[in-house]
PDB file of C-alpha atoms in Angstrom:
ATOM      1  CA  UNK A   1      82.061 123.471 -24.076  1.00 85.00           C
ATOM      2  CA  UNK A   2      79.946 120.878 -22.364  1.00 88.00           C
ATOM      3  CA  UNK A   3      82.671 119.947 -19.918  1.00 91.00           C
ATOM      4  CA  UNK A   4      83.471 123.550 -18.857  1.00 92.00           C
ATOM      5  CA  UNK A   5      79.722 124.123 -17.823  1.00 93.00           C
ATOM      6  CA  UNK A   6      79.633 120.595 -16.072  1.00 94.00           C
ATOM      7  CA  UNK A   7      82.763 121.734 -14.056  1.00 94.00           C
ATOM      8  CA  UNK A   8      81.141 125.318 -13.442  1.00 95.00           C
ATOM      9  CA  UNK A   9      77.804 123.552 -12.335  1.00 94.00           C
ATOM     10  CA  UNK A  10      79.618 121.257 -10.030  1.00 94.00           C
ATOM     11  CA  UNK A  11      81.776 123.948  -8.350  1.00 94.00           C
ATOM     12  CA  UNK A  12      78.825 126.022  -7.385  1.00 94.00           C
ATOM     13  CA  UNK A  13      76.846 122.987  -6.121  1.00 93.00           C
ATOM     14  CA  UNK A  14      79.936 121.984  -3.898  1.00 91.00           C
ATOM     15  CA  UNK A  15      80.408 125.493  -2.694  1.00 88.00           C
ATOM     16  CA  UNK A  16      76.706 125.950  -1.757  1.00 88.00           C
ATOM     17  CA  UNK A  17      76.750 122.556  -0.016  1.00 87.00           C
ATOM     18  CA  UNK A  18      79.885 123.271   1.948  1.00 84.00           C
ATOM     19  CA  UNK A  19      78.576 126.723   3.168  1.00 82.00           C
ATOM     20  CA  UNK A  20      75.205 125.546   4.376  1.00 80.00           C
ATOM     21  CA  UNK A  21      76.754 122.638   6.352  1.00 78.00           C
ATOM     22  CA  UNK A  22      79.396 124.723   7.696  1.00 74.00           C
ATOM     23  CA  UNK A  23      76.760 127.601   8.926  1.00 75.00           C
ATOM     24  CA  UNK A  24      75.008 124.793  10.302  1.00 74.00           C
ATOM     25  CA  UNK A  25      77.508 123.599  12.519  1.00 75.00           C
ATOM     26  CA  UNK A  26      78.594 127.213  13.701  1.00 74.00           C
ATOM     27  CA  UNK A  27      76.866 127.827  17.109  1.00 75.00           C
ATOM     28  CA  UNK A  28      77.685 130.835  19.438  1.00 78.00           C
ATOM     29  CA  UNK A  29      75.715 130.969  22.790  1.00 80.00           C
ATOM     30  CA  UNK A  30      74.508 134.132  23.977  1.00 78.00           C
ATOM     31  CA  UNK A  31      74.459 134.441  27.736  1.00 83.00           C
ATOM     32  CA  UNK A  32      72.798 137.242  29.458  1.00 79.00           C
ATOM     33  CA  UNK A  33      73.371 137.893  33.422  1.00 86.00           C
ATOM     34  CA  UNK A  34      70.996 140.227  35.082  1.00 86.00           C
ATOM     35  CA  UNK A  35      67.707 141.322  34.636  1.00 84.00           C
ATOM     36  CA  UNK A  36      66.126 143.225  31.538  1.00 81.00           C
ATOM     37  CA  UNK A  37      63.445 145.826  31.851  1.00 84.00           C
ATOM     38  CA  UNK A  38      61.592 146.877  28.687  1.00 84.00           C
ATOM     39  CA  UNK A  39      59.893 150.328  28.981  1.00 86.00           C
ATOM     40  CA  UNK A  40      57.544 151.121  26.451  1.00 86.00           C
ATOM     41  CA  UNK A  41      57.832 154.481  24.501  1.00 89.00           C
ATOM     42  CA  UNK A  42      55.193 156.767  26.587  1.00 90.00           C
ATOM     43  CA  UNK A  43      54.174 158.785  23.414  1.00 92.00           C
ATOM     44  CA  UNK A  44      53.334 155.446  21.360  1.00 92.00           C
ATOM     45  CA  UNK A  45      51.304 154.157  24.565  1.00 92.00           C
ATOM     46  CA  UNK A  46      49.519 157.321  24.686  1.00 94.00           C
ATOM     47  CA  UNK A  47      48.850 157.008  20.963  1.00 94.00           C
ATOM     48  CA  UNK A  48      47.435 153.573  21.508  1.00 94.00           C
ATOM     49  CA  UNK A  49      45.272 154.570  24.592  1.00 95.00           C
ATOM     50  CA  UNK A  50      43.759 157.105  22.501  1.00 95.00           C
ATOM     51  CA  UNK A  51      43.127 154.684  19.537  1.00 96.00           C
ATOM     52  CA  UNK A  52      41.517 152.406  22.106  1.00 96.00           C
ATOM     53  CA  UNK A  53      39.209 154.988  23.348  1.00 96.00           C
ATOM     54  CA  UNK A  54      38.116 155.826  19.925  1.00 96.00           C
ATOM     55  CA  UNK A  55      37.549 152.235  18.891  1.00 96.00           C
ATOM     56  CA  UNK A  56      35.524 151.715  22.215  1.00 96.00           C
ATOM     57  CA  UNK A  57      33.290 154.771  21.439  1.00 95.00           C
ATOM     58  CA  UNK A  58      32.669 153.765  17.680  1.00 95.00           C
ATOM     59  CA  UNK A  59      31.652 150.256  19.203  1.00 95.00           C
ATOM     60  CA  UNK A  60      29.347 151.920  21.553  1.00 95.00           C
ATOM     61  CA  UNK A  61      27.754 154.168  18.964  1.00 95.00           C
ATOM     62  CA  UNK A  62      27.480 151.037  16.503  1.00 95.00           C
ATOM     63  CA  UNK A  63      25.742 149.191  19.358  1.00 95.00           C
ATOM     64  CA  UNK A  64      23.517 151.749  20.087  1.00 95.00           C
ATOM     65  CA  UNK A  65      22.610 152.216  16.301  1.00 95.00           C
ATOM     66  CA  UNK A  66      21.590 148.544  15.843  1.00 95.00           C
ATOM     67  CA  UNK A  67      19.524 148.822  19.135  1.00 95.00           C
ATOM     68  CA  UNK A  68      17.666 151.549  17.734  1.00 95.00           C
ATOM     69  CA  UNK A  69      17.069 149.525  14.235  1.00 95.00           C
ATOM     70  CA  UNK A  70      15.757 146.571  16.228  1.00 95.00           C
ATOM     71  CA  UNK A  71      13.524 148.581  18.132  1.00 95.00           C
ATOM     72  CA  UNK A  72      12.097 150.071  15.051  1.00 95.00           C
ATOM     73  CA  UNK A  73      11.644 146.567  13.433  1.00 95.00           C
ATOM     74  CA  UNK A  74       9.834 145.414  16.484  1.00 95.00           C
ATOM     75  CA  UNK A  75       7.673 148.350  16.285  1.00 95.00           C
ATOM     76  CA  UNK A  76       6.826 147.703  12.818  1.00 94.00           C
ATOM     77  CA  UNK A  77       6.149 144.058  13.502  1.00 94.00           C
ATOM     78  CA  UNK A  78       3.632 145.057  16.496  1.00 94.00           C
ATOM     79  CA  UNK A  79       1.808 147.633  14.160  1.00 94.00           C
ATOM     80  CA  UNK A  80       1.563 145.104  11.252  1.00 94.00           C
ATOM     81  CA  UNK A  81       0.041 142.490  13.965  1.00 94.00           C
ATOM     82  CA  UNK A  82      -2.240 145.199  15.351  1.00 94.00           C
ATOM     83  CA  UNK A  83      -3.581 145.692  11.835  1.00 93.00           C
ATOM     84  CA  UNK A  84      -3.991 142.160  11.251  1.00 93.00           C
ATOM     85  CA  UNK A  85      -5.882 141.884  14.575  1.00 92.00           C
ATOM     86  CA  UNK A  86      -8.104 144.635  13.767  1.00 91.00           C
ATOM     87  CA  UNK A  87      -8.932 143.246  10.463  1.00 92.00           C
ATOM     88  CA  UNK A  88      -9.804 139.890  11.871  1.00 91.00           C
ATOM     89  CA  UNK A  89     -11.925 141.712  14.480  1.00 90.00           C
ATOM     90  CA  UNK A  90     -13.722 143.491  11.773  1.00 89.00           C
ATOM     91  CA  UNK A  91     -14.085 140.245   9.887  1.00 89.00           C
ATOM     92  CA  UNK A  92     -15.671 138.594  12.804  1.00 88.00           C
ATOM     93  CA  UNK A  93     -17.833 141.444  13.502  1.00 85.00           C
ATOM     94  CA  UNK A  94     -19.208 141.681   9.916  1.00 85.00           C
ATOM     95  CA  UNK A  95     -19.773 137.634   9.955  1.00 77.00           C
ATOM     96  CA  UNK A  96     -21.859 138.034  12.886  1.00 72.00           C
ATOM     97  CA  UNK A  97     -23.911 140.858  11.499  1.00 65.00           C
ATOM     98  CA  UNK A  98     -24.882 139.002   8.344  1.00 63.00           C
ATOM     99  CA  UNK A  99     -26.495 135.848   8.805  1.00 54.00           C
ATOM    100  CA  UNK A 100     -25.852 132.930   6.624  1.00 54.00           C
ATOM    101  CA  UNK A 101     -28.102 132.086   3.995  1.00 55.00           C
ATOM    102  CA  UNK A 102     -29.952 128.825   4.663  1.00 56.00           C
ATOM    103  CA  UNK A 103     -30.450 126.563   1.401  1.00 56.00           C
ATOM    104  CA  UNK A 104     -33.945 124.965   2.182  1.00 55.00           C
ATOM    105  CA  UNK A 105     -34.628 122.318  -0.362  1.00 57.00           C
ATOM    106  CA  UNK A 106     -37.843 120.816  -1.225  1.00 57.00           C
ATOM    107  CA  UNK A 107     -38.444 117.672  -3.102  1.00 56.00           C
ATOM    108  CA  UNK A 108     -41.604 117.577  -4.885  1.00 54.00           C
ATOM    109  CA  UNK A 109     -42.165 114.120  -6.000  1.00 54.00           C
ATOM    110  CA  UNK A 110     -45.046 114.718  -8.523  1.00 55.00           C
ATOM    111  CA  UNK A 111     -43.018 117.035 -10.766  1.00 51.00           C
ATOM    112  CA  UNK A 112     -39.517 115.443  -9.914  1.00 49.00           C
ATOM    113  CA  UNK A 113     -38.374 118.978  -9.608  1.00 50.00           C
ATOM    114  CA  UNK A 114     -36.212 120.405  -6.637  1.00 50.00           C
ATOM    115  CA  UNK A 115     -37.206 123.770  -5.411  1.00 50.00           C
ATOM    116  CA  UNK A 116     -34.478 125.733  -3.665  1.00 49.00           C
ATOM    117  CA  UNK A 117     -35.842 128.927  -2.115  1.00 50.00           C
ATOM    118  CA  UNK A 118     -32.388 130.379  -2.395  1.00 51.00           C
ATOM    119  CA  UNK A 119     -31.504 129.862  -5.942  1.00 49.00           C
ATOM    120  CA  UNK A 120     -34.942 129.980  -7.670  1.00 52.00           C
ATOM    121  CA  UNK A 121     -33.530 132.077 -10.739  1.00 52.00           C
ATOM    122  CA  UNK A 122     -30.854 129.545 -10.992  1.00 52.00           C
ATOM    123  CA  UNK A 123     -33.036 126.859 -11.589  1.00 53.00           C
ATOM    124  CA  UNK A 124     -34.962 128.529 -14.032  1.00 54.00           C
ATOM    125  CA  UNK A 125     -31.886 129.484 -15.971  1.00 55.00           C
ATOM    126  CA  UNK A 126     -30.956 125.625 -15.677  1.00 57.00           C
ATOM    127  CA  UNK A 127     -34.586 124.391 -17.185  1.00 55.00           C
ATOM    128  CA  UNK A 128     -34.232 126.868 -20.012  1.00 55.00           C
ATOM    129  CA  UNK A 129     -30.849 125.533 -20.832  1.00 53.00           C
ATOM    130  CA  UNK A 130     -32.133 122.030 -20.682  1.00 52.00           C
ATOM    131  CA  UNK A 131     -35.065 122.920 -22.970  1.00 52.00           C
ATOM    132  CA  UNK A 132     -33.051 124.583 -25.340  1.00 52.00           C
ATOM    133  CA  UNK A 133     -30.715 121.629 -25.617  1.00 51.00           C
ATOM    134  CA  UNK A 134     -33.210 119.171 -26.397  1.00 51.00           C
ATOM    135  CA  UNK A 135     -34.249 118.699 -29.900  1.00 52.00           C
ATOM    136  CA  UNK A 136     -37.311 120.049 -30.818  1.00 53.00           C
ATOM    137  CA  UNK A 137     -40.301 117.970 -32.588  1.00 52.00           C
ATOM    138  CA  UNK A 138     -41.417 119.096 -35.920  1.00 51.00           C
ATOM    139  CA  UNK A 139     -45.019 119.590 -36.636  1.00 52.00           C
ATOM    140  CA  UNK A 140     -44.397 118.686 -40.299  1.00 58.00           C
ATOM    141  CA  UNK A 141     -45.003 115.124 -40.972  1.00 54.00           C
ATOM    142  CA  UNK A 142     -42.544 113.376 -43.679  1.00 56.00           C
ATOM    143  CA  UNK A 143     -44.657 113.419 -46.965  1.00 57.00           C
ATOM    144  CA  UNK A 144     -46.697 116.224 -46.525  1.00 52.00           C
ATOM    145  CA  UNK A 145     -46.143 119.444 -48.146  1.00 55.00           C
ATOM    146  CA  UNK A 146     -45.279 122.789 -46.693  1.00 51.00           C
ATOM    147  CA  UNK A 147     -48.249 124.807 -47.775  1.00 51.00           C
ATOM    148  CA  UNK A 148     -51.386 123.135 -46.643  1.00 49.00           C
ATOM    149  CA  UNK A 149     -53.722 125.355 -48.969  1.00 44.00           C
TER     150      UNK A 149
END
């Protein structure tokens, strides 16, 4: 069985090889004397021209649409910049109207306290916080009783 398959395989291989080699050597030249004029089909040519015109019109529409979108975006940007500039002008005008508070600090050496004319209420709050944080002295002496009758 194996020998039969081997013979069939070798026969197919040799026949394919001989055919390809044989066709490789076969050459036939084609010589054309004269001139050949290729004329396109007028119907196909007309259809191609119409397709070209349609594509060109679509391209023009697309370009005009893109131009309109670009113009709209530029207008939005300009409006945003205008609003920002107006806000800046308003902020500058408000800054010019309200005078900045000056912080006058006077140091009194006798009390070692700083008096701030702009923040007096804050200093009082700080002083009360300091006094509440300090330990309070007890008036009761050790060894004495709470009732002094």
